[in-house]
XYZ file of N, CA and C in Angstrom:
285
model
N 64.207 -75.638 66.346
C 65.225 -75.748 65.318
C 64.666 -75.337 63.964
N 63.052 -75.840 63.864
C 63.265 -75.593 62.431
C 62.618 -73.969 62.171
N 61.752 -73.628 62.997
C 61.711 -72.292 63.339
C 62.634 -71.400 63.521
N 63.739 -71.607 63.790
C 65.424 -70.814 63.435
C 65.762 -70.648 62.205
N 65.600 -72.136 61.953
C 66.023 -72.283 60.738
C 65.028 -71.297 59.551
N 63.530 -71.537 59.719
C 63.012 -70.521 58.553
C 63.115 -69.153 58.962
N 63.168 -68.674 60.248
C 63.817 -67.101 60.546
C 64.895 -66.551 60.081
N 66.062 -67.254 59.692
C 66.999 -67.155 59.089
C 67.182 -67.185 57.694
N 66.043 -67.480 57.051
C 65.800 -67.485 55.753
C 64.972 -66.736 55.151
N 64.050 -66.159 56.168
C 63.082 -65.008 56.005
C 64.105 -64.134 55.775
N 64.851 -63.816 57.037
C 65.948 -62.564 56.931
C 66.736 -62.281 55.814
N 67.337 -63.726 55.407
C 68.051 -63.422 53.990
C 66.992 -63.554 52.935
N 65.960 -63.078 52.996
C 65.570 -62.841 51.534
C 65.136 -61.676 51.371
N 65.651 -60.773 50.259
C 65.273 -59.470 49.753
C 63.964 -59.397 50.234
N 63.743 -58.026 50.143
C 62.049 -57.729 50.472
C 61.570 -57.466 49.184
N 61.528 -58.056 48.259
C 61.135 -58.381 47.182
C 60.507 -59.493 47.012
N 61.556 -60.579 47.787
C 60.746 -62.104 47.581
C 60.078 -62.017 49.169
N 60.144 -60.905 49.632
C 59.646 -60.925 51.187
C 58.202 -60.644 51.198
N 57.508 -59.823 50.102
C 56.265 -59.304 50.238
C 55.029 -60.170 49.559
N 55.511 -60.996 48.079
C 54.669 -62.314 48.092
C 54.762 -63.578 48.992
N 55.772 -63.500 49.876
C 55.606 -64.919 50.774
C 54.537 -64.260 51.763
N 54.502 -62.944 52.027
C 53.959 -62.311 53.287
C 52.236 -62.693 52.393
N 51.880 -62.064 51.146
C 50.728 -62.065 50.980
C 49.957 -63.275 50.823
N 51.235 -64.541 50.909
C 50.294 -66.152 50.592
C 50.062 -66.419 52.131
N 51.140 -66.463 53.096
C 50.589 -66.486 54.383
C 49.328 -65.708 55.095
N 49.432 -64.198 54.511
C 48.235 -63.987 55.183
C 47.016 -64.432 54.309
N 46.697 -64.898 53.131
C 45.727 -65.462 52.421
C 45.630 -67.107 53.086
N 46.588 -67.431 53.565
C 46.054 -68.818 54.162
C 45.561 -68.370 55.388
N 45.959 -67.424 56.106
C 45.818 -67.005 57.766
C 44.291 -66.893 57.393
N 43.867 -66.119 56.248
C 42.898 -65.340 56.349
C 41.826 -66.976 55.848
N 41.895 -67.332 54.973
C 41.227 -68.626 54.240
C 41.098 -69.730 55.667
N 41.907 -69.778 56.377
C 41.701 -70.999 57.505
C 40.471 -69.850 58.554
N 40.706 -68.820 58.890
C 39.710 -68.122 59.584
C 38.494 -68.506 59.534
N 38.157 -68.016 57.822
C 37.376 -68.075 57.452
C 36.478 -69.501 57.259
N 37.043 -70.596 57.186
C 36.716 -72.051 57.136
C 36.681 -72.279 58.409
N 37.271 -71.993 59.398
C 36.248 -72.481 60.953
C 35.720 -71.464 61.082
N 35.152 -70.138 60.879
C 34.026 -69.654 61.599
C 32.607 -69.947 60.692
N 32.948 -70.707 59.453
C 32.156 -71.185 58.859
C 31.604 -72.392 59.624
N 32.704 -73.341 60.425
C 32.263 -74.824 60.747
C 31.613 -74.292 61.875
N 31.886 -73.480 62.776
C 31.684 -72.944 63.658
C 29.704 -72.436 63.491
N 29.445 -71.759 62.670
C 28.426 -70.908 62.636
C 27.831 -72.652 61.837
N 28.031 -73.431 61.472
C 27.269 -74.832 61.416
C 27.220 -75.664 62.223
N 27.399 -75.374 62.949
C 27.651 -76.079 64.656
C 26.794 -75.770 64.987
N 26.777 -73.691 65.486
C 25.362 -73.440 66.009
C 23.857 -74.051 65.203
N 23.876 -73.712 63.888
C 22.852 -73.838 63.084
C 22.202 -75.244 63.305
N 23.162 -76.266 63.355
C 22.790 -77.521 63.542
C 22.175 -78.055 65.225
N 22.778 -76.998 65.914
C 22.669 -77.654 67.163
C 21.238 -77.192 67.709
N 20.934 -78.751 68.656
C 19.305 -78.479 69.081
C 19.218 -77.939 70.675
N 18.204 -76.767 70.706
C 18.260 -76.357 72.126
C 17.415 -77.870 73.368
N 18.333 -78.106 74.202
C 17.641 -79.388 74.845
C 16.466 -78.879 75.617
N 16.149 -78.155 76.223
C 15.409 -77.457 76.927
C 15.323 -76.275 77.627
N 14.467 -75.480 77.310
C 14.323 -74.010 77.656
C 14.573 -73.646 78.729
N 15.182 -72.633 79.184
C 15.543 -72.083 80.667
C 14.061 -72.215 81.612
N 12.857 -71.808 81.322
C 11.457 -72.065 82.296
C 11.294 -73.281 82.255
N 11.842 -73.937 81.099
C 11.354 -76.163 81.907
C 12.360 -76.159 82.773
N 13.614 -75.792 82.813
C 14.221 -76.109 83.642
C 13.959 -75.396 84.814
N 13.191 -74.662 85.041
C 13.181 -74.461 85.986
C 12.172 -74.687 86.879
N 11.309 -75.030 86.021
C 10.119 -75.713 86.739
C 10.373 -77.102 87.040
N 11.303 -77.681 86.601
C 11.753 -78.890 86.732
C 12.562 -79.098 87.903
N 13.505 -78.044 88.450
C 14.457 -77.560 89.332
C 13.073 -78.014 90.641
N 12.396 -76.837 90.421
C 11.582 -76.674 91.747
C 10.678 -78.593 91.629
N 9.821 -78.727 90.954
C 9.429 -80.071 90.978
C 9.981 -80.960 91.652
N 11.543 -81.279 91.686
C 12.515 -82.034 91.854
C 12.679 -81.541 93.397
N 12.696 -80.128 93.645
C 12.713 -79.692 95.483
C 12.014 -80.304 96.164
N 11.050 -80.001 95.374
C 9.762 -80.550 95.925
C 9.306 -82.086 96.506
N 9.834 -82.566 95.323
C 9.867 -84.247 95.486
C 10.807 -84.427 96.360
N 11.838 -83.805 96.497
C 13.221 -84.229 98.169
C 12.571 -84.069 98.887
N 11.813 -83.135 99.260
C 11.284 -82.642 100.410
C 9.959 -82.906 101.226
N 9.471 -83.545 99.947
C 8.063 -85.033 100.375
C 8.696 -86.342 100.148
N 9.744 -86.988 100.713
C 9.795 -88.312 100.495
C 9.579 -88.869 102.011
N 9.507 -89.905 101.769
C 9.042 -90.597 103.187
C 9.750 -90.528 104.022
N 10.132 -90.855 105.504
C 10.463 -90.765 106.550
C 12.042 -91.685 106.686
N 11.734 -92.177 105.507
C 12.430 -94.088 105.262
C 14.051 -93.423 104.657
N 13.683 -91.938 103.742
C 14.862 -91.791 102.888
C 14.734 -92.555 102.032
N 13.947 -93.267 101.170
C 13.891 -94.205 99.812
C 12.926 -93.410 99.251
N 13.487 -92.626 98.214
C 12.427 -91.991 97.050
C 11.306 -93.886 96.114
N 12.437 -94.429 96.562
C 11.669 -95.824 95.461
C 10.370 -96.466 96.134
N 10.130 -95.974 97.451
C 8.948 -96.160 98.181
C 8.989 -97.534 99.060
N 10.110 -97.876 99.265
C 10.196 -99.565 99.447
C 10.349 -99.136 101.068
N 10.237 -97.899 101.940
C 9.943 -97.563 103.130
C 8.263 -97.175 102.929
N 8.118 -97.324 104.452
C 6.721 -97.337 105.011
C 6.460 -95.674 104.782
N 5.510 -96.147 103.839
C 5.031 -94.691 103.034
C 4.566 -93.646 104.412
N 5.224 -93.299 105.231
C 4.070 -92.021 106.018
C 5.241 -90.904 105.659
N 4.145 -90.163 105.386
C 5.030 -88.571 104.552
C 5.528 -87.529 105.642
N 5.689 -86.515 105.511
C 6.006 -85.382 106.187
C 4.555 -84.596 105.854
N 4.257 -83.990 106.911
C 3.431 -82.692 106.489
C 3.118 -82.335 105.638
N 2.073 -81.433 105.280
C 1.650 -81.037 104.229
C 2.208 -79.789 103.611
N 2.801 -79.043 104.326
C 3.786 -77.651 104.534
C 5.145 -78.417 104.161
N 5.832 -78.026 103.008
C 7.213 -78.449 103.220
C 8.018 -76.897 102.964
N 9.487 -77.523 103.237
C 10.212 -76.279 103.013
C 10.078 -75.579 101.143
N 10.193 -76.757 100.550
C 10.351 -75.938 99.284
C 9.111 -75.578 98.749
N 8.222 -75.977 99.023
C 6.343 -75.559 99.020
C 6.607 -73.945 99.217
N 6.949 -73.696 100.578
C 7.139 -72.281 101.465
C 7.752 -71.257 101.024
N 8.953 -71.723 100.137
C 10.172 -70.775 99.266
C 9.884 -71.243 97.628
N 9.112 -72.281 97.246
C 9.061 -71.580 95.357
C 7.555 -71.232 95.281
């Protein structure tokens, strides 16, 4: 409705009073742009990298690793009778 309503009022106004309403809208279009790619580019600036793609990935494999030596029991917390698997595991073999 009320979007009709200001279309209908755009239309009736000369293009006289048509070309300063046009240049304050695009000065706000353009002014709001400009104020979030500002908040935006302080976002990045502020923001901390948590950890580098190679910790993570050494961390990835570490973590294989540790699934793949846990005890027989299925309890990483050790509260099964510690006898391990082999000394060869799968993720040993593939990282």
């Amino acid at each position: 409705m009320v979007f009709e309503l200001r279309n209908k009022a755009w239309t009736l106004m000369s293009k006289k009073e048509q070309v300063p309403a046009f240049q304050d809208m695009k000065e706000k279009i353009k002014s709001a742009i400009e104020r979030s790619s500002r908040q935006v580019a302080e976002w990045f600036r502020d923001a901390v990298l948590d950890r580098p793609k190679l910790q993570n990935l050494k961390m990835l494999k570490a973590k294989a690793k540790r699934r793949w030596n846990w005890p027989k029991g299925g309890s990483p917390s050790g509260s099964a009778i510690p006898t391990y698997y082999a000394e060869w595991s799968f993720a040993a073999y593939f990282w």
